[in-house]
GROMACS .gro file of C-alpha atoms in nm:
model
  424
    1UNK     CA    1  -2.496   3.761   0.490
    2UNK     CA    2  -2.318   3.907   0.788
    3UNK     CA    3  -2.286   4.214   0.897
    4UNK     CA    4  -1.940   4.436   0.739
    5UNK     CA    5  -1.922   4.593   1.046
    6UNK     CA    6  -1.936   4.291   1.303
    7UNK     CA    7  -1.674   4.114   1.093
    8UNK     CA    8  -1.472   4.428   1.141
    9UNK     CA    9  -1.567   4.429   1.560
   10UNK     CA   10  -1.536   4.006   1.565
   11UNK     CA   11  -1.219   3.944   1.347
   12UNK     CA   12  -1.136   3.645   1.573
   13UNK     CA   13  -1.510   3.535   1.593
   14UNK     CA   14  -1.522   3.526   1.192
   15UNK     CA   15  -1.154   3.371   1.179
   16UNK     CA   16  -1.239   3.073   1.430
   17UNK     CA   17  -1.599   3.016   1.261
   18UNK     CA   18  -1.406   2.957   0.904
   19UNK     CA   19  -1.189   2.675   1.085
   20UNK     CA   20  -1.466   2.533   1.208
   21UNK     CA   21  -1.655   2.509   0.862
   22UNK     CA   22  -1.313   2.358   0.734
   23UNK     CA   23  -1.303   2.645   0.500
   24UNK     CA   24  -1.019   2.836   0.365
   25UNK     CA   25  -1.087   3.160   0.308
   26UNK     CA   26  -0.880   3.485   0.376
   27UNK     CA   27  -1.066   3.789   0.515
   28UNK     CA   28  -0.810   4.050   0.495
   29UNK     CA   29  -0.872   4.170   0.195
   30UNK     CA   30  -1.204   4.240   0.311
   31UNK     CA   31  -1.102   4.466   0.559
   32UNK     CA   32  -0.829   4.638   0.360
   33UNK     CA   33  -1.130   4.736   0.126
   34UNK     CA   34  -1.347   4.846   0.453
   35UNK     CA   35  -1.087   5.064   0.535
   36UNK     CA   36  -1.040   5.193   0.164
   37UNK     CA   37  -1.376   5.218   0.127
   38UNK     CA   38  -1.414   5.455   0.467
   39UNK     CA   39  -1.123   5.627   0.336
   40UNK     CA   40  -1.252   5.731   0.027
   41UNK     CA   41  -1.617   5.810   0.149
   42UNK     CA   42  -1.446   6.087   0.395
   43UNK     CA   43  -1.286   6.203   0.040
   44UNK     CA   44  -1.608   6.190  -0.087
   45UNK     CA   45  -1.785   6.433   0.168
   46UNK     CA   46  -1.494   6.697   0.227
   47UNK     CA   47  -1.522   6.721  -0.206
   48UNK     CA   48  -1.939   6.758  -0.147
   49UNK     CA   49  -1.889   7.003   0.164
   50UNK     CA   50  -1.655   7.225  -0.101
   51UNK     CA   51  -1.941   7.220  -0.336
   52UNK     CA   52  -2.177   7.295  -0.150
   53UNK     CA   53  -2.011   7.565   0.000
   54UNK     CA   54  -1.896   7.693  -0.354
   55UNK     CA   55  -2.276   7.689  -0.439
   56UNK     CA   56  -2.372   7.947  -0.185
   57UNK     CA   57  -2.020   8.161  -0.260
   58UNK     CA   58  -2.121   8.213  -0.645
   59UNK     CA   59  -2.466   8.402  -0.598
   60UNK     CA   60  -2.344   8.604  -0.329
   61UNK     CA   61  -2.006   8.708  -0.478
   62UNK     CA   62  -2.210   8.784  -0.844
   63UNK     CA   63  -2.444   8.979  -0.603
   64UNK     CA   64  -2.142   9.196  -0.442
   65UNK     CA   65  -1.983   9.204  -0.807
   66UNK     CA   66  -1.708   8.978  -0.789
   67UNK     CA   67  -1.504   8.814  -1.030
   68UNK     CA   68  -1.635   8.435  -0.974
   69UNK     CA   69  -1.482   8.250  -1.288
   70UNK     CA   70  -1.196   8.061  -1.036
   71UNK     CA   71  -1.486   7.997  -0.827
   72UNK     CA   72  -1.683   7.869  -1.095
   73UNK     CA   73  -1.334   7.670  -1.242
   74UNK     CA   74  -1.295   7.491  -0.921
   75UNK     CA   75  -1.728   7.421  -0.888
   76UNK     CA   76  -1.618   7.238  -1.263
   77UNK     CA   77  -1.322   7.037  -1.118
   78UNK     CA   78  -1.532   6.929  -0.799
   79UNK     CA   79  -1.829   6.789  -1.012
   80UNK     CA   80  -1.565   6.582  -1.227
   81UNK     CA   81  -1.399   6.473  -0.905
   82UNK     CA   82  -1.706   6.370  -0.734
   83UNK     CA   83  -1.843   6.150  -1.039
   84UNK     CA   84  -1.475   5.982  -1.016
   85UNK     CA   85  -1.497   5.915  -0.673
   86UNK     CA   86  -1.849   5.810  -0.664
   87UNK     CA   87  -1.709   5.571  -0.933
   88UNK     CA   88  -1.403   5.420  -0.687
   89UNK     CA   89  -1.694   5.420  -0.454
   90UNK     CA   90  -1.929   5.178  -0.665
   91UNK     CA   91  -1.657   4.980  -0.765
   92UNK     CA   92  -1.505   4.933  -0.378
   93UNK     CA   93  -1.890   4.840  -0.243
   94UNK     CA   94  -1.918   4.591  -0.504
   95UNK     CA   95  -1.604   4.407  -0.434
   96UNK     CA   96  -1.729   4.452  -0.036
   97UNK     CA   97  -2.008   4.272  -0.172
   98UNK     CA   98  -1.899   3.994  -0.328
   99UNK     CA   99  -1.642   3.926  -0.020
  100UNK     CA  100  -1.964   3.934   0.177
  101UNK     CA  101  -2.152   3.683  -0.025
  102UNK     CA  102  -1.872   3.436   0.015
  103UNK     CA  103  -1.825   3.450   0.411
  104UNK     CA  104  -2.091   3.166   0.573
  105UNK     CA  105  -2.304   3.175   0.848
  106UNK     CA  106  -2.176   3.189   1.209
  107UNK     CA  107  -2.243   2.833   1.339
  108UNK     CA  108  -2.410   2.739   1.658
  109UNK     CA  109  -2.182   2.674   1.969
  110UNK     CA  110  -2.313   2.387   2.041
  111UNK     CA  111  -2.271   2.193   1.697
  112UNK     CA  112  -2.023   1.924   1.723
  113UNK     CA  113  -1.677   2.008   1.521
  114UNK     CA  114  -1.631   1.788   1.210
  115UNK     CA  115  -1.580   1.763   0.852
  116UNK     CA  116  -1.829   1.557   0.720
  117UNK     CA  117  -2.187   1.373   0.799
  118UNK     CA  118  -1.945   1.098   0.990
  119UNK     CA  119  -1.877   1.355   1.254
  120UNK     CA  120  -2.272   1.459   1.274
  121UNK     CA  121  -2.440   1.321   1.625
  122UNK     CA  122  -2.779   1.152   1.671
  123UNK     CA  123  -2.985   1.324   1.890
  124UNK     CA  124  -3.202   1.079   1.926
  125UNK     CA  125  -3.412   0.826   1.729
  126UNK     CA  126  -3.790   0.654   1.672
  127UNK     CA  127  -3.923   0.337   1.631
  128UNK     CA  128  -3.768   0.018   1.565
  129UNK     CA  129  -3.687  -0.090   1.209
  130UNK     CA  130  -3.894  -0.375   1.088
  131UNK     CA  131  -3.815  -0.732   1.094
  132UNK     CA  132  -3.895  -0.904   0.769
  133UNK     CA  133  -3.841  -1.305   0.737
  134UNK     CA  134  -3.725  -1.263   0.354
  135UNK     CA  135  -3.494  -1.015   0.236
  136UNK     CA  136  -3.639  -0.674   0.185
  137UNK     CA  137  -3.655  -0.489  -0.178
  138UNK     CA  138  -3.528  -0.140  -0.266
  139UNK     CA  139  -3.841   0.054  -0.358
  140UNK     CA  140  -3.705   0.096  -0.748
  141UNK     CA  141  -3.750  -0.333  -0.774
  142UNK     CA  142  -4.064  -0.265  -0.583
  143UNK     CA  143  -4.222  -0.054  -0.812
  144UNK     CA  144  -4.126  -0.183  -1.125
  145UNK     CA  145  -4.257  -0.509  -1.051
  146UNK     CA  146  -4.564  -0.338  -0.948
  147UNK     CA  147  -4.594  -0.158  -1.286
  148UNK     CA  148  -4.619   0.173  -1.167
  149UNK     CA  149  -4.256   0.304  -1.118
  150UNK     CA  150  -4.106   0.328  -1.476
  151UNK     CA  151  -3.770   0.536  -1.478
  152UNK     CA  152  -3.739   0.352  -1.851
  153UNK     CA  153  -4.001   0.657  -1.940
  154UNK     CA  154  -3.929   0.867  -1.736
  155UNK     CA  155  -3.565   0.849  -1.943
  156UNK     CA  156  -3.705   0.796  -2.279
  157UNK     CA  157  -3.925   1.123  -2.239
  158UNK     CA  158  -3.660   1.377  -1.996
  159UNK     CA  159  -3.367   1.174  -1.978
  160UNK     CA  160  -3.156   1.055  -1.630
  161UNK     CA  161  -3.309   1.124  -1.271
  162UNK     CA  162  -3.680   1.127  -1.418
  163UNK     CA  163  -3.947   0.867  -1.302
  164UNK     CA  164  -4.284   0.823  -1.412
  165UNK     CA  165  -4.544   0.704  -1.174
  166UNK     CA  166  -4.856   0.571  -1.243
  167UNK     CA  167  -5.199   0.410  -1.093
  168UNK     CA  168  -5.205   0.363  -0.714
  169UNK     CA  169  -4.809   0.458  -0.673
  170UNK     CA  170  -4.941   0.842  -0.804
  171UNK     CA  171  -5.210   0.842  -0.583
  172UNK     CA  172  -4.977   0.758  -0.328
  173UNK     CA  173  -4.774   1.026  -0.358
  174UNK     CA  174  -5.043   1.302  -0.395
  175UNK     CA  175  -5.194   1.131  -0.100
  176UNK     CA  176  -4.869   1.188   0.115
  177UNK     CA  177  -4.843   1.536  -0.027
  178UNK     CA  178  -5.212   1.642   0.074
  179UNK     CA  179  -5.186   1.471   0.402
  180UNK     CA  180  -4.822   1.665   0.513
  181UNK     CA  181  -5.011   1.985   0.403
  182UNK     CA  182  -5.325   1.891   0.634
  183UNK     CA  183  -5.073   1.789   0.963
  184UNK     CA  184  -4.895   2.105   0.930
  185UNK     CA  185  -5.179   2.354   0.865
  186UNK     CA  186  -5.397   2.193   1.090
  187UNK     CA  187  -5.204   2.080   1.366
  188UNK     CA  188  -4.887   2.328   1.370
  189UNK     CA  189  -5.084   2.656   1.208
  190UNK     CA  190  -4.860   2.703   0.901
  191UNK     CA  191  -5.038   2.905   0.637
  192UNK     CA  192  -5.078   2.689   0.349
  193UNK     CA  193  -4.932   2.918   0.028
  194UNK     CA  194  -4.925   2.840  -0.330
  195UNK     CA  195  -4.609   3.041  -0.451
  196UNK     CA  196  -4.467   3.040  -0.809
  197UNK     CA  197  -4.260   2.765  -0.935
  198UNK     CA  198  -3.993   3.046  -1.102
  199UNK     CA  199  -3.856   3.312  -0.961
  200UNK     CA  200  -3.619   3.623  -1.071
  201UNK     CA  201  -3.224   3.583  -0.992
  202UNK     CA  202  -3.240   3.853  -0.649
  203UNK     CA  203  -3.507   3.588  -0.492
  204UNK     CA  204  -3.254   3.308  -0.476
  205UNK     CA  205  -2.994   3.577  -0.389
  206UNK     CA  206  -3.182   3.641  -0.135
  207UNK     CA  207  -3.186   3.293   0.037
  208UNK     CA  208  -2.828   3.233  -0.043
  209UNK     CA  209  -2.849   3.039  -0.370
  210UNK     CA  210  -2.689   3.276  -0.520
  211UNK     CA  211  -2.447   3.333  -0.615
  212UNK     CA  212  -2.263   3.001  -0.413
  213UNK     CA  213  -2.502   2.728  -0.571
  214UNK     CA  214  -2.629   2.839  -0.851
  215UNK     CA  215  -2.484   2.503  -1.077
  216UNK     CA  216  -2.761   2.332  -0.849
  217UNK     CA  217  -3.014   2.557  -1.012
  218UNK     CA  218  -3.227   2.540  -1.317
  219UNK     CA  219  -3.232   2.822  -1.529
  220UNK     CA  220  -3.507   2.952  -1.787
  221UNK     CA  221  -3.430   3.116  -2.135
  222UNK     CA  222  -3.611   3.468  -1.971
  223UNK     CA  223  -3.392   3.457  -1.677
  224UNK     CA  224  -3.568   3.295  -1.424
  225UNK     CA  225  -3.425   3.007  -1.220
  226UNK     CA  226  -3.667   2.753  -1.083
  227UNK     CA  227  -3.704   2.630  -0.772
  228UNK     CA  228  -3.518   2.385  -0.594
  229UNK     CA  229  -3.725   2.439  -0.315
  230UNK     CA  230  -4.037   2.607  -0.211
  231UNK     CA  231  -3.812   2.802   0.095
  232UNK     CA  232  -3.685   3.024  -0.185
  233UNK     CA  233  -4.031   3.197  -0.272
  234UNK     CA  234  -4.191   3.132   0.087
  235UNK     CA  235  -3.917   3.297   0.250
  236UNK     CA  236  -3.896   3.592   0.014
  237UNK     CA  237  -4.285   3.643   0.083
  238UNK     CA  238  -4.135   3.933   0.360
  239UNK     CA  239  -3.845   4.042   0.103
  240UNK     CA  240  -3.818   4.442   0.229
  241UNK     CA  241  -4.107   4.463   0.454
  242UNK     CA  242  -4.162   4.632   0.813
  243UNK     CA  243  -4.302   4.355   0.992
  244UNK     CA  244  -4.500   4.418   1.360
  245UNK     CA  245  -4.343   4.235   1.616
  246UNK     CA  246  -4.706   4.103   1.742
  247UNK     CA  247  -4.736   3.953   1.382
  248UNK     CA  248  -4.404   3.681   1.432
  249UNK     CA  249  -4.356   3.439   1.453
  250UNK     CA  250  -4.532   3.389   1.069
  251UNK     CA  251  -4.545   3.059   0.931
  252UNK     CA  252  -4.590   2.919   0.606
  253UNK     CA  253  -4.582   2.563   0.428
  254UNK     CA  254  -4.600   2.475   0.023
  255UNK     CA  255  -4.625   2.142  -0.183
  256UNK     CA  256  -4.451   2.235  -0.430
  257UNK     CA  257  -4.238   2.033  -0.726
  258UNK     CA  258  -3.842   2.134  -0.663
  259UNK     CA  259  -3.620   2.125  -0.968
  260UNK     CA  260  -3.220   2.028  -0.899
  261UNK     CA  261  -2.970   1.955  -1.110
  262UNK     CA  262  -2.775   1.769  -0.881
  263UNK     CA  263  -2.432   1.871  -1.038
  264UNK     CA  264  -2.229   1.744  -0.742
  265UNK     CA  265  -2.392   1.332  -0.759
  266UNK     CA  266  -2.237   1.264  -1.028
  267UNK     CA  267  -2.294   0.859  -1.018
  268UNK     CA  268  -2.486   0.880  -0.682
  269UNK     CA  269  -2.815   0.721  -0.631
  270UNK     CA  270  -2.894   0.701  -0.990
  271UNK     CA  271  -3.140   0.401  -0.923
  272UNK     CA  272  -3.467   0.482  -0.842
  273UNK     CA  273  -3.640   0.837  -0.654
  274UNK     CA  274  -3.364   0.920  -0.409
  275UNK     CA  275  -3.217   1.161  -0.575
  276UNK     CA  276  -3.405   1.293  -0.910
  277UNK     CA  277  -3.404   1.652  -1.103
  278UNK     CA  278  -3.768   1.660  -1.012
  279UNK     CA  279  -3.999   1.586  -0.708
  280UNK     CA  280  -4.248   1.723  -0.459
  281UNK     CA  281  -4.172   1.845  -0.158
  282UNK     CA  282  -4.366   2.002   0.120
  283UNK     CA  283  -4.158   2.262   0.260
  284UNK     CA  284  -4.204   2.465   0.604
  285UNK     CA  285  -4.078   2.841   0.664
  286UNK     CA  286  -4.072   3.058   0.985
  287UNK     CA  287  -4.034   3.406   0.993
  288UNK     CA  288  -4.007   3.553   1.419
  289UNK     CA  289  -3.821   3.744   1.606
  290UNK     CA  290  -3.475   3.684   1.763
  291UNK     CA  291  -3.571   3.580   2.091
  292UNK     CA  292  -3.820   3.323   1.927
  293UNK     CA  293  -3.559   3.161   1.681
  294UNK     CA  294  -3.434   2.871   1.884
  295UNK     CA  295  -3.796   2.709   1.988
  296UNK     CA  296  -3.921   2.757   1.677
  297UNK     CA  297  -3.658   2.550   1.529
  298UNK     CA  298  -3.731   2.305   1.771
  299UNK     CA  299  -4.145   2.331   1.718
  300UNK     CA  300  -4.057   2.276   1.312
  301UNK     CA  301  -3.868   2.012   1.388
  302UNK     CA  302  -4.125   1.866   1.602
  303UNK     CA  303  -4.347   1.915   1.309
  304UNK     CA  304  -4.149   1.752   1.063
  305UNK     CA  305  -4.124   1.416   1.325
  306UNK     CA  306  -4.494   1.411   1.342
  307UNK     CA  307  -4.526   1.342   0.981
  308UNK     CA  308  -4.323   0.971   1.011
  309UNK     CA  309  -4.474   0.906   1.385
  310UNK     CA  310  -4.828   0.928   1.213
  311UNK     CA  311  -4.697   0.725   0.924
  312UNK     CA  312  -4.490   0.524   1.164
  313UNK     CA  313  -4.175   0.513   0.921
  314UNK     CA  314  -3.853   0.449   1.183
  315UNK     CA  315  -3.631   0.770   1.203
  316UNK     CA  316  -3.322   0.923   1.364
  317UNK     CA  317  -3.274   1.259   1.461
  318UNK     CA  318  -2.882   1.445   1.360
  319UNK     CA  319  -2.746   1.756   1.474
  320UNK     CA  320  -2.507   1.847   1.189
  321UNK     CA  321  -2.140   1.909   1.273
  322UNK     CA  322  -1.952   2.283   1.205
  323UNK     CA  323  -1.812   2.124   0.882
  324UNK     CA  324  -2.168   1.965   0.718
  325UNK     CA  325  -2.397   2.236   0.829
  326UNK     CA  326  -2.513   2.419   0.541
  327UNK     CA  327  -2.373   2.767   0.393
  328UNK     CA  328  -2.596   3.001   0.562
  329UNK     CA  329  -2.691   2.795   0.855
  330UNK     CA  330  -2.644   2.854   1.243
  331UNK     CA  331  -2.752   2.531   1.327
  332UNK     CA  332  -2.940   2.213   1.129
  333UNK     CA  333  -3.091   1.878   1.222
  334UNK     CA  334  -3.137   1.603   0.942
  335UNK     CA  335  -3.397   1.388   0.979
  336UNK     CA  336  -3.308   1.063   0.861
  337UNK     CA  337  -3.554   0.802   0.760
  338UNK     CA  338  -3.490   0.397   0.750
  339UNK     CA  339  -3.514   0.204   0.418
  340UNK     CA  340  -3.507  -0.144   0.471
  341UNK     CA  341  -3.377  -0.185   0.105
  342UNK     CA  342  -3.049   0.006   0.172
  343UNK     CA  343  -3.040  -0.127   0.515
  344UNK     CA  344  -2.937   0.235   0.616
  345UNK     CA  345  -3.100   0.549   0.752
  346UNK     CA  346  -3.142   0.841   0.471
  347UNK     CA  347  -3.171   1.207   0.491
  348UNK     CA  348  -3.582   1.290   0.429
  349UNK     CA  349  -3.546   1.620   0.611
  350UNK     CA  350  -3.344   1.936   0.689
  351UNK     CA  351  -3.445   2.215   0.918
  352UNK     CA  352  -3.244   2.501   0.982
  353UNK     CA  353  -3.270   2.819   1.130
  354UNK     CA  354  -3.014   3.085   0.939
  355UNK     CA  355  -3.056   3.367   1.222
  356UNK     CA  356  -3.034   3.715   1.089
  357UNK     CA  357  -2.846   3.584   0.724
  358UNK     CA  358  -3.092   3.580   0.500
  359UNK     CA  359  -3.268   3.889   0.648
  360UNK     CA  360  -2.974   4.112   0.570
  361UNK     CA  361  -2.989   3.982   0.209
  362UNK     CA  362  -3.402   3.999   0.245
  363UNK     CA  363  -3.361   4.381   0.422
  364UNK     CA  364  -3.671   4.237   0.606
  365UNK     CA  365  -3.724   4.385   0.958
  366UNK     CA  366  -3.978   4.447   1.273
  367UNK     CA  367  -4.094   4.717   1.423
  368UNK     CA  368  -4.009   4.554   1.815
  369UNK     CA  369  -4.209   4.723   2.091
  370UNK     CA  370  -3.990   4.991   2.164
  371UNK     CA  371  -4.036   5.120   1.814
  372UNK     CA  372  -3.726   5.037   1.717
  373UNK     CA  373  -3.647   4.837   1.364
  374UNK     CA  374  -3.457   4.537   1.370
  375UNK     CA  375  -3.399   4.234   1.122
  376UNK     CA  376  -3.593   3.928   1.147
  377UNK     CA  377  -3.451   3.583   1.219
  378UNK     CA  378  -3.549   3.285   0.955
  379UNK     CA  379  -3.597   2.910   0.936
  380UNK     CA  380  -3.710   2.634   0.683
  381UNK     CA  381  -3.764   2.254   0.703
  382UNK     CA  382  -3.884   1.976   0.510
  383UNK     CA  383  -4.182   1.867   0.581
  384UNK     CA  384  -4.133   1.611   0.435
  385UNK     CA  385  -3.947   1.541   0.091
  386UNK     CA  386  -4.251   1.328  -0.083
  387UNK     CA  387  -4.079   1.144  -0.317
  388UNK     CA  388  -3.821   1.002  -0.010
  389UNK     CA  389  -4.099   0.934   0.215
  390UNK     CA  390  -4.333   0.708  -0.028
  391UNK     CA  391  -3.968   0.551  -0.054
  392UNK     CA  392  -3.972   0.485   0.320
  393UNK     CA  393  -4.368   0.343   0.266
  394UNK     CA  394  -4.237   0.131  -0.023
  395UNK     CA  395  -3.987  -0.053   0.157
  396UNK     CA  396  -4.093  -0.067   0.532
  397UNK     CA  397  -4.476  -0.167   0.439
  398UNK     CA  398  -4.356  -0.426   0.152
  399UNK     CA  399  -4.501  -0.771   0.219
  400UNK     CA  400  -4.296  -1.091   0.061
  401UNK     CA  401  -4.484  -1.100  -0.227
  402UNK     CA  402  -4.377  -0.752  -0.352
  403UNK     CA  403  -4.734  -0.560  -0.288
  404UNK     CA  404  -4.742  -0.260  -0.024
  405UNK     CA  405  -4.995  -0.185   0.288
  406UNK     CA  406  -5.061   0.169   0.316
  407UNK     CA  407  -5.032   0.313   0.660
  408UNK     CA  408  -5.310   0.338   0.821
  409UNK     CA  409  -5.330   0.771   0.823
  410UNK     CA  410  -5.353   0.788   0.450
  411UNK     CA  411  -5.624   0.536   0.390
  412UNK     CA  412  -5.872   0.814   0.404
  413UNK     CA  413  -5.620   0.998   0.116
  414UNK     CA  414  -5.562   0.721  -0.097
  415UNK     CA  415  -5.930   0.500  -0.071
  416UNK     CA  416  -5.757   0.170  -0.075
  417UNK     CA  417  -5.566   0.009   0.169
  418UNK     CA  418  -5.257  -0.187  -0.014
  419UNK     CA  419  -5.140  -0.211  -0.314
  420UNK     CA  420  -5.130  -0.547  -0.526
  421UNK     CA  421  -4.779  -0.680  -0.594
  422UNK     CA  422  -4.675  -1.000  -0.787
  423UNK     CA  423  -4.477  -1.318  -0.681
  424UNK     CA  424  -4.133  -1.252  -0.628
   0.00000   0.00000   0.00000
């Protein structure tokens, strides 16, 4: 979240970054309670000053033989009046609070203004899409005549947005899974983690799931939401540590399953793996300093293009615009990968670097080299989503008569080298 008091020092800053966001949101009342809130906490002392100096007038007047019951009286009053104000004082912080939860991120300058993923610019793009002479097949057709895509069980067995995979189309997947995990560990130095799959409701606070998004989450009968996405435990790996500035930039990447309830598709990609309640995802998370922020977004970026170079999968690169960048973002690239079948390019990755948000939320800091503490700056990425990228294999490596060629980097994953399709 941001800070109270730079909302209070950038009024116009705060005020201009809502319009950009194409939000409507009034901040007044924020500062009316800022100012109540200061207010009552000056209350608060003089009433504690009184007491305390009441506590060292008792003794010494019983001492000298005074009469102290007034004294004592008033010592009575304060301690009532204090609770009471220490009450207003809880109950002003928490509405602070949740004003504080509901104000976004400040975006980056240089993100184009717009309202939707229309307005969102290429940055630049890779490869050429492939030229088939017969018309390609959407990966859902493409599995199901291969036998090994059945969203029929996946239904029967879990209901809407479940698929079951089976033979060479798992192994596929687990192959694409193992070999992100190898690129990024190997080649970029993220620390490969294995994190839990469930996590209490101040984790996802933490991130900025909650309280905004929570009808995207999935929550358990003991409390416990689980994950949409492997950022939420990664990140909170440094939730309320000291960090050493000589340790950041820290870097960390998970293959993880993600659980979403997708409560805003209603009727959206309902064919198919493009949008399920449940899929892997690899999922990349920085942790540096401020100065390092902005070229590590880059590098992850970088690291998240490698994956569909090495597959060689055709890709564009988007800047989002002020009013499709997400919640607590400063600044986020989509990488979008083509699908022949759709004859369209399709989101397979976000990375986004949140500045200080979540480590206000986090209270995660450094220790810089002049000893003095300061908060952390954060990013994530996909790297990649693994159900949307053995999409992209599906359909840009289908041959005519519905079977698949595996690219050549995850041969050595997979053992074989296409899979067997049928007559069309």
């Amino acid at each position: 979240m941001l800070s109270l008091k730079w909302i209070r020092d950038h009024y116009d800053q705060v005020e201009k970054n809502l319009s950009r966001r194409r939000m409507q949101l009034d901040i007044n009342p924020l500062l009316e309670l800022d100012t109540n809130r200061r207010a009552q906490l000056q209350r608060l002392q003089s009433l504690q000053e009184e007491r305390n100096t009441l506590a060292k007038q008792i003794p010494e007047s019983k001492k000298q033989g005074g009469d102290v019951s007034a004294l004592v009286d008033r010592a009575n009053s304060l301690k009532v009046l204090i609770s009471k104000e220490e009450e207003i004082g809880k109950d002003l912080e928490g509405h602070i609070h949740d004003i504080l939860c509901s104000i976004p991120n400040i975006v980056a300058s240089e993100l184009p203004d717009g309202k939707s993923e229309e307005d969102n610019a290429c940055v630049r793009s890779w490869g050429e899409p492939p030229v088939f002479d017969f018309k390609p097949l959407t990966h859902e057709v493409l599995g199901t005549q291969l036998g090994l895509l059945k969203a029929e069980l996946g239904a029967q067995m879990s209901g809407s947005r479940f698929v079951v995979l089976q033979g060479k189309l798992a192994k596929l997947e687990r192959a694409l899974g193992q070999f992100m995990l190898d690129l990024h560990t190997q080649a970029y130095g993220y620390q490969e983690v294995s994190p839990p799959l469930m996590v209490r409701p101040e984790a996802a606070f933490n991130v900025g799931q909650l309280p905004k998004f929570e009808e995207d989450l999935f929550k358990t009968t003991s409390g416990h939401y689980l994950i949409s996405t492997a950022e939420v435990p990664l990140t909170n790996l440094v939730a309320g540590q000291i960090l050493s500035e000589s340790s950041l930039p820290l870097r960390f990447a998970a293959l993880t399953p993600c659980f979403r309830s997708e409560a805003g598709a209603a009727g959206k990609d309902t064919k198919g793996m493009i949008r399920l309640h449940q899929f892997y995802k690899v999922e990349l998370v920085s942790i540096t300093t401020p100065q390092q922020g902005k070229d590590e977004h880059e590098r992850m970026l970088c690291a998240a293009e490698e994956v569909l170079k090495r597959l060689n999968l055709p890709y564009r690169v988007m800047l989002l615009c002020s009013g499709d960048v997400g919640f607590s973002s400063h600044k986020t690239y989509d990488v979008e990968v083509w699908l022949p079948g759709q004859n369209a390019y399709r989101e397979i990755s976000s990375c986004s670097y949140f500045t200080d948000y979540q480590a206000r939320r986090l209270n995660t800091r450094y220790r810089s080299e002049h000893d003095s503490l300061e908060l952390v700056h954060t990013l994530n990425g996909s790297g990649l989503a693994v159900g949307r990228t053995l999409v992209a294999v599906l359909e840009n490596y289908q041959y005519a008569d519905g079977s698949i060629k595996i690219p050549e980097a995850l041969v050595p994953y997979t053992g074989f080298h296409t899979i067997e399709g049928v007559l069309a």
